[in-house]
Amino acid sequence: MVGVAWPLHGIHLGTADLDLAVMREADLPILGSLLPADLELNPHATRYAGLSDTANRRVVVAQAYWRALGMWSPDDWALPFVVRSAGVVVGVQWLEGPDWRSERTVDSSSWLVAAARGRGLGKQMRAAVLTLAFGPLGAEAAVSSAVLDNESSLGVSRALGYRDTHRSVLEHSGETLQHVRLDRASWDRSGRSHEVIVDGVAPALPLFGLGPVEGTPS
Ligand SMILES: CC(C)(COP(=O)(O)OP(=O)(O)OC[C@H]1O[C@@H](n2cnc3c(N)ncnc32)[C@H](O)[C@@H]1OP(=O)(O)O)[C@@H](O)C(=O)NCCC(=O)NCCS
């Protein structure tokens, strides 16, 4: 019944080394315990006096999950995936579609536990959600951004063909953010979608404002 009413959880993505499943409430405790200390969380999220920094960070992650599902609309959605390697949780990959039906442009963000970094997994998980976006969701472009000294995040973007567009300054920290963009033609030329398996999307298409695929049972 839940699957029928909320088919997003049927979406699964697979790469050479990773499985990506849409996050569930039951994943929150393990994600809270793995949260890397160097991951910058939404500076505008509510922090609660009386909770430790660690507890507040876990609350930010949980509320981001509930907000994403609770505020979902075809015009502004955010889809969080739990990333597993050989069945073990190693990180999180978000795919977002702000102004989705008018812009057809996705954004993304991600983190990996420290031990899983620097081995190409960041590229695999970004490629997984890009395959979903440029494939069944029909995106026209993908954007991303990271502070200038986040060389691994910008490295993932550059390795996947994103180009620099512009810079902006973060109000809360004064740091400079590099914005990058990947268009559909560049993605298609890269051939990377062949490295990813995308499963279970058809029943969820109406939640992205897209019609069901012809021949899909209703
Ligand atoms: C960002 C993150 C998910 C990337 O995952 P990863 O597994 O480390 O990245 P990969 O190994 O797949 O690829 C990194 C790319 O950046 C490059 N890179 C990494 N560090 C670099 C550095 N210091 N200078 C230049 N390039 C660098 C790598 O060479 C690689 O590119 P290549 O394949 O062209 O050689 C991971 O590092 C992370 O969790 N960081 C902390 C959280 C974070 O900052 N998230 C992003 C903000 S939303």
Coordinates of N, CA and C and ligand atoms in Angstrom, one line a residue:
M1 N 0.8 -1.2 0.0 CA 0.0 0.0 0.0 C 0.9 1.3 0.0
V2 N 1.9 1.3 0.9 CA 2.8 2.4 1.0 C 3.4 2.6 -0.4
G3 N 3.9 1.5 -1.0 CA 4.6 1.5 -2.3 C 3.7 2.1 -3.4
V4 N 2.4 1.8 -3.3 CA 1.5 2.3 -4.3 C 1.2 3.8 -4.1
A5 N 1.1 4.2 -2.9 CA 0.8 5.6 -2.6 C 2.1 6.5 -2.8
W6 N 3.2 5.9 -2.6 CA 4.5 6.6 -2.5 C 5.6 5.8 -3.3
P7 N 5.5 5.8 -4.6 CA 6.3 4.9 -5.4 C 7.8 5.3 -5.5
L8 N 8.1 6.5 -4.9 CA 9.5 6.9 -5.0 C 10.5 5.8 -4.4
H9 N 10.0 5.1 -3.4 CA 10.9 4.2 -2.7 C 11.2 2.9 -3.6
G10 N 10.5 2.8 -4.7 CA 10.8 1.7 -5.6 C 12.0 2.0 -6.5
I11 N 12.5 3.2 -6.5 CA 13.6 3.6 -7.4 C 14.9 3.0 -6.8
H12 N 15.7 2.3 -7.7 CA 17.0 1.8 -7.3 C 18.0 2.0 -8.4
L13 N 19.2 2.4 -8.0 CA 20.3 2.7 -8.9 C 21.4 1.8 -8.6
G14 N 22.1 1.3 -9.6 CA 23.3 0.5 -9.3 C 24.5 0.9 -10.2
T15 N 25.7 0.9 -9.6 CA 26.9 1.2 -10.4 C 27.8 0.0 -10.2
A16 N 29.0 0.1 -10.7 CA 30.0 -1.1 -10.6 C 30.2 -1.5 -9.1
D17 N 30.3 -0.5 -8.2 CA 30.6 -0.8 -6.8 C 29.5 -0.4 -5.8
L18 N 28.5 0.2 -6.3 CA 27.5 0.8 -5.3 C 26.1 0.5 -5.7
D19 N 25.3 0.5 -4.6 CA 23.8 0.4 -4.7 C 23.2 1.7 -4.1
L20 N 22.3 2.3 -4.8 CA 21.7 3.5 -4.2 C 20.2 3.2 -4.1
A21 N 19.7 3.4 -2.8 CA 18.2 3.2 -2.6 C 17.7 4.4 -1.9
V22 N 16.5 4.8 -2.3 CA 15.9 6.0 -1.7 C 15.8 5.9 -0.2
M23 N 16.3 6.9 0.5 CA 16.4 6.9 1.9 C 15.0 6.6 2.6
R24 N 15.1 5.9 3.7 CA 13.9 5.6 4.5 C 14.1 6.1 5.9
E25 N 13.1 6.3 6.7 CA 13.2 6.8 8.1 C 14.1 5.8 8.8
A26 N 14.0 4.5 8.5 CA 14.8 3.5 9.3 C 16.3 3.7 9.0
D27 N 16.7 4.4 8.0 CA 18.1 4.6 7.7 C 18.7 5.8 8.6
L28 N 17.8 6.6 9.2 CA 18.3 7.8 9.9 C 19.3 7.5 11.0
P29 N 19.1 6.5 11.9 CA 20.1 6.2 13.0 C 21.5 5.9 12.4
I30 N 21.6 5.0 11.5 CA 22.9 4.7 10.9 C 23.5 5.9 10.3
L31 N 22.7 6.7 9.5 CA 23.3 7.9 8.9 C 23.8 8.9 9.9
G32 N 23.0 9.0 11.0 CA 23.4 10.0 12.1 C 24.7 9.5 12.7
S33 N 24.9 8.2 12.8 CA 26.2 7.7 13.5 C 27.4 7.8 12.5
L34 N 27.1 7.9 11.2 CA 28.3 7.9 10.3 C 28.6 9.3 9.8
L35 N 27.8 10.3 10.1 CA 27.9 11.7 9.6 C 29.3 12.2 9.8
P36 N 30.0 12.5 8.6 CA 31.4 13.0 8.8 C 31.5 14.4 9.4
A37 N 32.5 14.6 10.3 CA 32.6 15.9 11.0 C 32.9 17.0 10.0
D38 N 33.5 16.7 8.9 CA 33.8 17.8 7.9 C 32.7 18.1 7.0
L39 N 31.6 17.5 7.1 CA 30.4 17.8 6.2 C 29.7 19.0 6.7
E40 N 29.6 20.1 5.9 CA 28.9 21.3 6.3 C 27.4 21.1 6.0
L41 N 26.6 21.2 7.1 CA 25.2 21.1 7.0 C 24.5 22.4 6.8
N42 N 23.3 22.4 6.3 CA 22.6 23.6 6.0 C 22.7 24.6 7.2
P43 N 23.4 25.8 7.0 CA 23.6 26.7 8.1 C 22.3 27.4 8.6
H44 N 21.2 27.3 7.7 CA 20.0 27.9 8.1 C 19.0 27.0 8.8
A45 N 19.4 25.7 8.9 CA 18.5 24.7 9.6 C 18.5 25.1 11.1
T46 N 17.3 24.7 11.7 CA 17.1 25.0 13.1 C 18.1 24.2 14.0
R47 N 18.8 24.9 14.9 CA 19.6 24.2 16.0 C 18.9 24.4 17.3
Y48 N 18.9 23.4 18.2 CA 18.1 23.4 19.4 C 19.0 23.6 20.6
A49 N 18.8 24.7 21.3 CA 19.6 24.9 22.6 C 19.3 23.7 23.5
G50 N 20.4 23.3 24.1 CA 20.2 22.1 25.0 C 20.6 20.8 24.4
L51 N 20.7 20.8 23.0 CA 21.3 19.6 22.4 C 22.7 19.8 22.1
S52 N 23.5 18.7 22.1 CA 24.9 18.8 21.8 C 25.1 19.1 20.3
D53 N 26.2 19.5 19.9 CA 26.5 19.7 18.4 C 26.2 18.4 17.6
T54 N 26.7 17.3 18.2 CA 26.4 16.0 17.5 C 24.9 15.7 17.3
A55 N 24.2 15.9 18.4 CA 22.7 15.7 18.4 C 22.1 16.6 17.4
N56 N 22.5 17.9 17.4 CA 21.9 18.9 16.5 C 22.1 18.5 15.1
R57 N 23.4 18.0 14.8 CA 23.7 17.6 13.4 C 22.8 16.4 12.9
R58 N 22.5 15.5 13.9 CA 21.6 14.4 13.5 C 20.2 14.9 13.3
V59 N 19.8 15.8 14.1 CA 18.4 16.4 13.9 C 18.3 17.1 12.5
V60 N 19.4 17.8 12.1 CA 19.4 18.5 10.8 C 19.2 17.5 9.7
V61 N 19.9 16.4 9.8 CA 19.8 15.3 8.8 C 18.4 14.7 8.7
A62 N 17.8 14.4 9.9 CA 16.5 13.8 10.0 C 15.5 14.8 9.4
Q63 N 15.6 16.1 9.8 CA 14.5 17.0 9.4 C 14.7 17.3 7.9
A64 N 15.9 17.2 7.3 CA 16.1 17.4 5.9 C 15.3 16.2 5.1
Y65 N 15.4 15.0 5.7 CA 14.7 13.9 5.1 C 13.2 14.1 5.1
W66 N 12.7 14.4 6.3 CA 11.2 14.6 6.4 C 10.7 15.8 5.6
R67 N 11.5 16.8 5.5 CA 11.2 18.0 4.7 C 11.1 17.6 3.2
A68 N 12.1 16.9 2.8 CA 12.2 16.5 1.4 C 10.9 15.7 1.0
L69 N 10.5 14.7 1.8 CA 9.3 14.0 1.4 C 8.0 14.7 1.7
G70 N 8.0 15.4 2.8 CA 6.8 16.2 3.2 C 6.5 17.4 2.3
M71 N 7.5 18.0 1.7 CA 7.3 19.2 0.9 C 7.4 18.9 -0.6
W72 N 7.4 17.6 -0.9 CA 7.6 17.2 -2.3 C 6.5 17.8 -3.2
S73 N 7.0 18.3 -4.4 CA 6.0 18.7 -5.4 C 6.8 18.5 -6.8
P74 N 6.1 18.3 -7.9 CA 6.7 18.2 -9.2 C 7.5 19.4 -9.5
D75 N 7.2 20.6 -8.9 CA 7.9 21.8 -9.2 C 9.1 22.0 -8.3
D76 N 9.2 21.3 -7.2 CA 10.4 21.5 -6.3 C 10.5 20.2 -5.5
W77 N 11.4 19.4 -5.9 CA 11.6 18.1 -5.2 C 13.0 17.9 -4.8
A78 N 13.2 17.0 -3.9 CA 14.6 16.6 -3.5 C 14.6 15.1 -3.1
L79 N 15.4 14.3 -3.7 CA 15.3 12.9 -3.6 C 16.7 12.4 -3.0
P80 N 16.6 11.9 -1.7 CA 17.9 11.5 -1.0 C 18.1 9.9 -1.2
F81 N 19.3 9.6 -1.6 CA 19.6 8.1 -1.7 C 20.6 7.8 -0.6
V82 N 20.4 6.6 -0.1 CA 21.5 6.0 0.8 C 22.4 5.2 -0.1
V83 N 23.7 5.3 0.0 CA 24.7 4.7 -0.8 C 25.3 3.5 0.0
R84 N 25.2 2.3 -0.6 CA 25.8 1.1 0.0 C 26.9 0.5 -0.9
S85 N 27.9 0.0 -0.3 CA 29.0 -0.7 -1.0 C 29.0 -2.1 -0.3
A86 N 28.8 -3.2 -1.1 CA 28.7 -4.5 -0.6 C 27.8 -4.6 0.6
G87 N 26.6 -3.9 0.6 CA 25.6 -3.9 1.6 C 25.9 -3.0 2.8
V88 N 27.0 -2.3 2.8 CA 27.4 -1.5 4.0 C 27.2 0.0 3.6
V89 N 26.5 0.7 4.5 CA 26.2 2.2 4.2 C 27.5 2.9 4.2
V90 N 27.8 3.7 3.1 CA 29.0 4.5 3.0 C 28.7 6.0 2.8
G91 N 27.5 6.3 2.5 CA 27.3 7.8 2.3 C 25.9 8.0 1.8
V92 N 25.7 9.3 1.3 CA 24.4 9.8 0.9 C 24.6 10.6 -0.4
Q93 N 23.6 10.4 -1.3 CA 23.6 11.2 -2.6 C 22.2 11.8 -2.7
W94 N 22.2 13.2 -2.8 CA 20.9 13.9 -3.1 C 20.8 14.3 -4.6
L95 N 19.6 14.2 -5.1 CA 19.3 14.7 -6.4 C 18.1 15.7 -6.2
E96 N 18.2 16.9 -6.7 CA 17.2 17.9 -6.5 C 16.7 18.5 -7.7
G97 N 15.4 18.8 -7.8 CA 14.8 19.5 -9.0 C 14.0 20.8 -8.6
P98 N 14.8 21.8 -8.2 CA 14.1 23.1 -7.9 C 13.5 23.7 -9.2
D99 N 12.3 24.2 -9.2 CA 11.7 24.8 -10.4 C 11.8 23.7 -11.5
W100 N 11.5 22.5 -11.2 CA 11.7 21.4 -12.1 C 11.0 21.5 -13.4
R101 N 9.7 21.8 -13.3 CA 8.9 21.7 -14.6 C 9.2 22.8 -15.5
S102 N 9.7 24.0 -15.0 CA 10.1 25.1 -15.9 C 11.5 25.0 -16.3
E103 N 12.4 24.5 -15.4 CA 13.9 24.6 -15.7 C 14.4 23.2 -16.2
R104 N 13.8 22.1 -15.8 CA 14.4 20.8 -16.2 C 15.9 20.7 -15.9
T105 N 16.3 21.3 -14.8 CA 17.7 21.3 -14.3 C 17.8 20.7 -12.9
V106 N 18.7 19.7 -12.8 CA 18.9 19.1 -11.4 C 20.1 19.6 -10.7
D107 N 20.1 19.6 -9.4 CA 21.2 19.9 -8.6 C 21.5 18.7 -7.8
S108 N 22.7 18.6 -7.1 CA 23.0 17.4 -6.4 C 24.0 17.8 -5.2
S109 N 24.0 16.9 -4.2 CA 25.0 17.1 -3.1 C 25.2 15.7 -2.6
S110 N 26.4 15.5 -1.9 CA 26.7 14.1 -1.4 C 27.7 14.1 -0.3
W111 N 27.8 13.0 0.3 CA 29.0 12.8 1.3 C 29.2 11.3 1.3
L112 N 30.5 11.0 1.6 CA 31.0 9.7 1.9 C 31.7 9.6 3.2
V113 N 31.7 8.5 3.9 CA 32.5 8.3 5.1 C 34.0 8.4 4.6
A114 N 34.8 8.9 5.5 CA 36.2 9.2 5.1 C 36.9 8.0 4.5
A115 N 36.6 6.8 5.0 CA 37.4 5.7 4.5 C 37.0 5.3 3.1
A116 N 35.9 5.8 2.6 CA 35.4 5.5 1.3 C 35.8 6.5 0.2
R117 N 36.4 7.6 0.6 CA 36.7 8.7 -0.3 C 38.0 8.4 -1.1
G118 N 38.1 9.1 -2.3 CA 39.3 9.1 -3.1 C 39.5 7.8 -3.9
R119 N 38.4 7.0 -4.0 CA 38.6 5.8 -4.8 C 37.6 5.7 -6.0
G120 N 37.1 6.9 -6.3 CA 36.2 7.0 -7.5 C 34.7 6.7 -7.2
L121 N 34.4 6.5 -5.9 CA 33.0 6.2 -5.5 C 32.1 7.5 -5.6
G122 N 32.7 8.6 -5.3 CA 32.0 9.9 -5.5 C 31.5 10.1 -6.9
K123 N 32.4 9.8 -7.8 CA 32.0 9.9 -9.3 C 30.9 8.9 -9.6
Q124 N 31.0 7.7 -9.1 CA 30.0 6.6 -9.4 C 28.6 7.1 -8.9
M125 N 28.5 7.6 -7.7 CA 27.2 7.9 -7.1 C 26.6 9.1 -7.8
R126 N 27.5 10.1 -8.2 CA 26.9 11.3 -8.9 C 26.5 10.8 -10.3
A127 N 27.3 9.9 -11.0 CA 26.9 9.4 -12.3 C 25.6 8.6 -12.2
A128 N 25.3 8.0 -11.1 CA 24.1 7.2 -10.9 C 22.9 8.1 -11.0
V129 N 22.9 9.2 -10.2 CA 21.7 10.1 -10.2 C 21.6 10.9 -11.5
L130 N 22.8 11.2 -12.1 CA 22.7 11.9 -13.4 C 22.1 11.0 -14.5
T131 N 22.3 9.7 -14.4 CA 21.7 8.7 -15.3 C 20.2 8.7 -15.1
L132 N 19.7 8.8 -13.9 CA 18.3 8.9 -13.6 C 17.8 10.2 -14.2
A133 N 18.5 11.3 -13.9 CA 18.0 12.6 -14.3 C 18.0 12.8 -15.8
F134 N 19.1 12.5 -16.5 CA 19.1 12.7 -18.0 C 18.4 11.6 -18.7
G135 N 18.1 10.4 -18.0 CA 17.4 9.3 -18.6 C 15.9 9.5 -18.5
P136 N 15.3 8.7 -17.6 CA 13.8 8.7 -17.5 C 13.2 10.0 -17.0
L137 N 14.0 10.8 -16.3 CA 13.4 12.1 -15.9 C 13.5 13.2 -17.0
G138 N 14.3 13.0 -18.0 CA 14.4 13.9 -19.1 C 15.0 15.3 -18.7
A139 N 16.0 15.3 -17.8 CA 16.6 16.6 -17.5 C 17.3 17.2 -18.7
E140 N 17.4 18.5 -18.8 CA 18.2 19.2 -19.8 C 19.6 19.6 -19.4
A141 N 19.7 19.7 -18.1 CA 21.0 20.2 -17.5 C 21.2 19.8 -16.1
A142 N 22.4 19.7 -15.6 CA 22.7 19.5 -14.2 C 23.6 20.6 -13.7
V143 N 23.4 21.1 -12.5 CA 24.3 22.1 -11.9 C 24.8 21.6 -10.6
S144 N 25.9 22.2 -10.1 CA 26.4 21.8 -8.8 C 27.2 23.0 -8.3
S145 N 27.6 23.0 -7.1 CA 28.5 24.1 -6.6 C 29.2 23.5 -5.3
A146 N 30.4 24.1 -5.1 CA 31.2 23.8 -3.9 C 32.1 24.9 -3.6
V147 N 32.5 25.0 -2.4 CA 33.5 26.1 -2.0 C 34.8 25.8 -2.7
L148 N 35.5 26.8 -3.0 CA 36.7 26.7 -3.9 C 37.7 25.6 -3.4
D149 N 37.8 25.5 -2.1 CA 38.8 24.5 -1.6 C 38.3 23.1 -1.5
N150 N 37.0 22.9 -1.9 CA 36.5 21.5 -1.8 C 36.9 20.8 -3.2
E151 N 38.2 20.4 -3.2 CA 38.7 20.0 -4.5 C 38.1 18.6 -4.9
S152 N 37.7 17.8 -4.0 CA 37.1 16.5 -4.3 C 35.7 16.7 -4.9
S153 N 34.9 17.6 -4.4 CA 33.6 17.8 -4.9 C 33.7 18.4 -6.3
L154 N 34.5 19.4 -6.4 CA 34.7 20.0 -7.8 C 35.4 19.0 -8.7
G155 N 36.2 18.2 -8.1 CA 36.9 17.1 -9.0 C 35.9 16.2 -9.5
V156 N 34.9 15.8 -8.7 CA 33.9 14.9 -9.2 C 33.1 15.6 -10.4
S157 N 32.8 16.8 -10.2 CA 32.0 17.5 -11.2 C 32.8 17.6 -12.5
R158 N 34.1 18.0 -12.4 CA 34.9 18.2 -13.6 C 35.2 16.9 -14.3
A159 N 35.4 15.8 -13.5 CA 35.6 14.5 -14.1 C 34.4 14.0 -14.9
L160 N 33.2 14.5 -14.5 CA 31.9 14.1 -15.2 C 31.5 15.1 -16.3
G161 N 32.4 16.1 -16.6 CA 32.1 17.0 -17.7 C 31.5 18.3 -17.4
Y162 N 31.2 18.6 -16.1 CA 30.6 19.9 -15.8 C 31.7 21.0 -16.1
R163 N 31.2 22.2 -16.5 CA 32.0 23.3 -16.8 C 31.7 24.4 -15.8
D164 N 32.8 25.2 -15.5 CA 32.6 26.3 -14.5 C 31.7 27.4 -15.2
T165 N 30.8 27.9 -14.4 CA 29.9 29.0 -14.9 C 30.2 30.3 -14.2
H166 N 30.0 30.4 -12.9 CA 30.3 31.6 -12.2 C 30.6 31.3 -10.7
R167 N 30.9 32.4 -10.0 CA 31.2 32.3 -8.6 C 30.3 33.1 -7.8
S168 N 30.0 32.8 -6.5 CA 29.2 33.6 -5.7 C 29.9 33.5 -4.3
V169 N 29.4 34.4 -3.4 CA 30.0 34.4 -2.0 C 28.9 34.0 -1.1
L170 N 29.2 33.1 -0.2 CA 28.3 32.6 0.8 C 28.1 33.6 1.9
E171 N 26.9 34.0 2.1 CA 26.6 35.1 3.1 C 27.1 34.8 4.5
H172 N 26.8 33.5 4.9 CA 27.1 33.1 6.3 C 28.5 33.0 6.7
S173 N 29.4 32.7 5.6 CA 30.8 32.4 5.9 C 31.8 33.2 5.2
G174 N 31.3 33.9 4.1 CA 32.2 34.7 3.3 C 33.0 33.9 2.3
E175 N 32.8 32.6 2.3 CA 33.6 31.7 1.4 C 33.0 31.9 -0.1
T176 N 34.0 31.6 -1.0 CA 33.6 31.7 -2.4 C 33.1 30.3 -2.9
L177 N 32.0 30.4 -3.6 CA 31.3 29.1 -4.1 C 31.6 29.1 -5.6
Q178 N 32.1 28.0 -6.1 CA 32.2 27.8 -7.6 C 31.0 27.1 -8.1
H179 N 30.3 27.6 -9.1 CA 29.1 27.0 -9.7 C 29.6 26.3 -11.0
V180 N 29.0 25.1 -11.3 CA 29.4 24.4 -12.5 C 28.1 23.8 -13.1
R181 N 28.2 23.5 -14.4 CA 27.0 23.1 -15.2 C 27.4 22.0 -16.2
L182 N 26.5 21.1 -16.3 CA 26.6 20.0 -17.3 C 25.4 19.9 -18.2
D183 N 25.5 20.1 -19.5 CA 24.3 20.0 -20.3 C 24.1 18.6 -20.8
R184 N 22.9 18.4 -21.3 CA 22.5 17.0 -21.7 C 23.4 16.5 -22.8
A185 N 23.8 17.3 -23.8 CA 24.6 16.8 -24.9 C 26.0 16.3 -24.4
S186 N 26.6 17.1 -23.5 CA 27.9 16.6 -23.0 C 27.7 15.3 -22.2
W187 N 26.7 15.2 -21.4 CA 26.4 14.0 -20.7 C 26.3 12.8 -21.7
D188 N 25.4 13.0 -22.7 CA 25.2 11.9 -23.6 C 26.5 11.5 -24.3
R189 N 27.3 12.5 -24.6 CA 28.6 12.2 -25.3 C 29.5 11.3 -24.4
S190 N 29.4 11.5 -23.1 CA 30.3 10.9 -22.2 C 30.1 9.3 -22.1
G191 N 28.9 8.9 -22.5 CA 28.5 7.5 -22.5 C 28.5 6.9 -21.1
R192 N 28.5 7.7 -20.1 CA 28.6 7.1 -18.7 C 27.3 6.5 -18.3
S193 N 26.2 6.8 -18.9 CA 24.9 6.2 -18.5 C 24.9 4.7 -18.7
H194 N 25.8 4.2 -19.5 CA 25.9 2.7 -19.7 C 26.5 2.0 -18.5
E195 N 27.1 2.8 -17.6 CA 27.7 2.2 -16.4 C 26.8 2.1 -15.3
V196 N 25.5 2.5 -15.5 CA 24.5 2.6 -14.4 C 23.3 1.8 -14.7
I197 N 22.7 1.1 -13.7 CA 21.4 0.4 -13.8 C 20.4 1.3 -13.1
V198 N 19.3 1.6 -13.8 CA 18.2 2.4 -13.2 C 17.0 1.5 -13.2
D199 N 16.4 1.4 -12.0 CA 15.3 0.4 -11.9 C 14.1 1.1 -11.1
G200 N 12.9 0.7 -11.5 CA 11.7 1.0 -10.7 C 11.2 2.5 -10.8
V201 N 11.6 3.2 -11.9 CA 11.2 4.6 -12.0 C 9.8 4.8 -12.5
A202 N 9.3 3.9 -13.4 CA 8.0 4.2 -14.1 C 6.9 4.5 -13.2
P203 N 6.6 3.7 -12.1 CA 5.5 4.1 -11.2 C 5.6 5.4 -10.6
A204 N 6.9 6.0 -10.5 CA 7.1 7.2 -9.7 C 7.0 8.4 -10.7
L205 N 7.0 8.2 -12.0 CA 7.0 9.4 -12.9 C 6.0 10.5 -12.6
P206 N 4.7 10.1 -12.3 CA 3.8 11.2 -12.0 C 4.2 12.1 -10.9
L207 N 5.0 11.7 -9.9 CA 5.5 12.6 -8.9 C 6.5 13.6 -9.4
F208 N 7.0 13.3 -10.6 CA 7.9 14.3 -11.2 C 7.2 15.1 -12.3
G209 N 5.8 15.0 -12.3 CA 5.0 15.7 -13.3 C 5.1 15.1 -14.6
L210 N 5.5 13.8 -14.7 CA 5.7 13.2 -16.0 C 4.7 12.1 -16.1
G211 N 4.2 11.8 -17.3 CA 3.2 10.8 -17.6 C 3.8 9.4 -17.4
P212 N 2.9 8.5 -17.0 CA 3.4 7.1 -16.9 C 3.9 6.6 -18.3
V213 N 4.9 5.8 -18.3 CA 5.4 5.2 -19.6 C 4.3 4.3 -20.2
E214 N 4.1 4.5 -21.5 CA 3.1 3.7 -22.2 C 3.3 2.2 -21.9
G215 N 2.2 1.5 -21.7 CA 2.3 0.1 -21.4 C 2.5 -0.3 -20.0
T216 N 2.8 0.8 -19.1 CA 3.0 0.5 -17.7 C 1.6 0.2 -17.0
P217 N 1.5 -0.9 -16.3 CA 0.2 -1.2 -15.6 C -0.1 -0.1 -14.6
S218 N -1.4 0.3 -14.5 CA -1.8 1.3 -13.6 C -2.0 0.8 -12.3
Ligands
LIG1 C1 32.9 15.0 -2.3 C2 33.0 13.5 -2.1 C3 31.6 12.9 -2.1 C4 33.7 13.0 -3.4 O1 33.9 11.6 -3.3 P1 35.3 10.9 -3.6 O2 35.0 9.4 -3.6 O3 36.3 11.4 -2.7 O4 35.6 11.4 -5.1 P2 36.2 10.5 -6.3 O5 37.3 9.7 -5.8 O6 35.1 9.8 -7.0 O7 36.7 11.7 -7.3 C5 37.3 12.8 -6.9 C6 37.8 13.5 -8.1 O8 38.3 14.8 -7.7 C7 39.7 14.8 -7.8 N1 40.3 15.3 -6.6 C8 40.2 14.9 -5.4 N2 40.9 15.6 -4.5 C9 41.6 16.5 -5.3 C10 42.5 17.5 -5.1 N3 42.9 17.8 -3.8 N4 42.9 18.3 -6.1 C11 42.5 18.0 -7.3 N5 41.6 17.1 -7.7 C12 41.2 16.3 -6.6 C13 40.1 13.3 -8.0 O9 41.3 13.2 -8.7 C14 38.9 12.8 -8.8 O10 39.0 13.2 -10.2 P3 39.6 12.3 -11.4 O11 38.9 11.1 -11.5 O12 39.5 13.2 -12.6 O13 41.1 12.0 -11.0 C15 33.8 13.1 -0.9 O14 35.1 13.5 -1.0 C16 33.2 13.7 0.4 O15 32.4 13.0 1.1 N6 33.6 14.9 0.9 C17 33.1 15.4 2.1 C18 31.7 15.9 2.0 C19 31.6 17.0 0.9 O16 32.4 18.0 0.9 N7 30.6 16.9 0.0 C20 30.4 17.9 -1.1 C21 29.6 19.0 -0.7 S1 27.9 18.7 -1.0

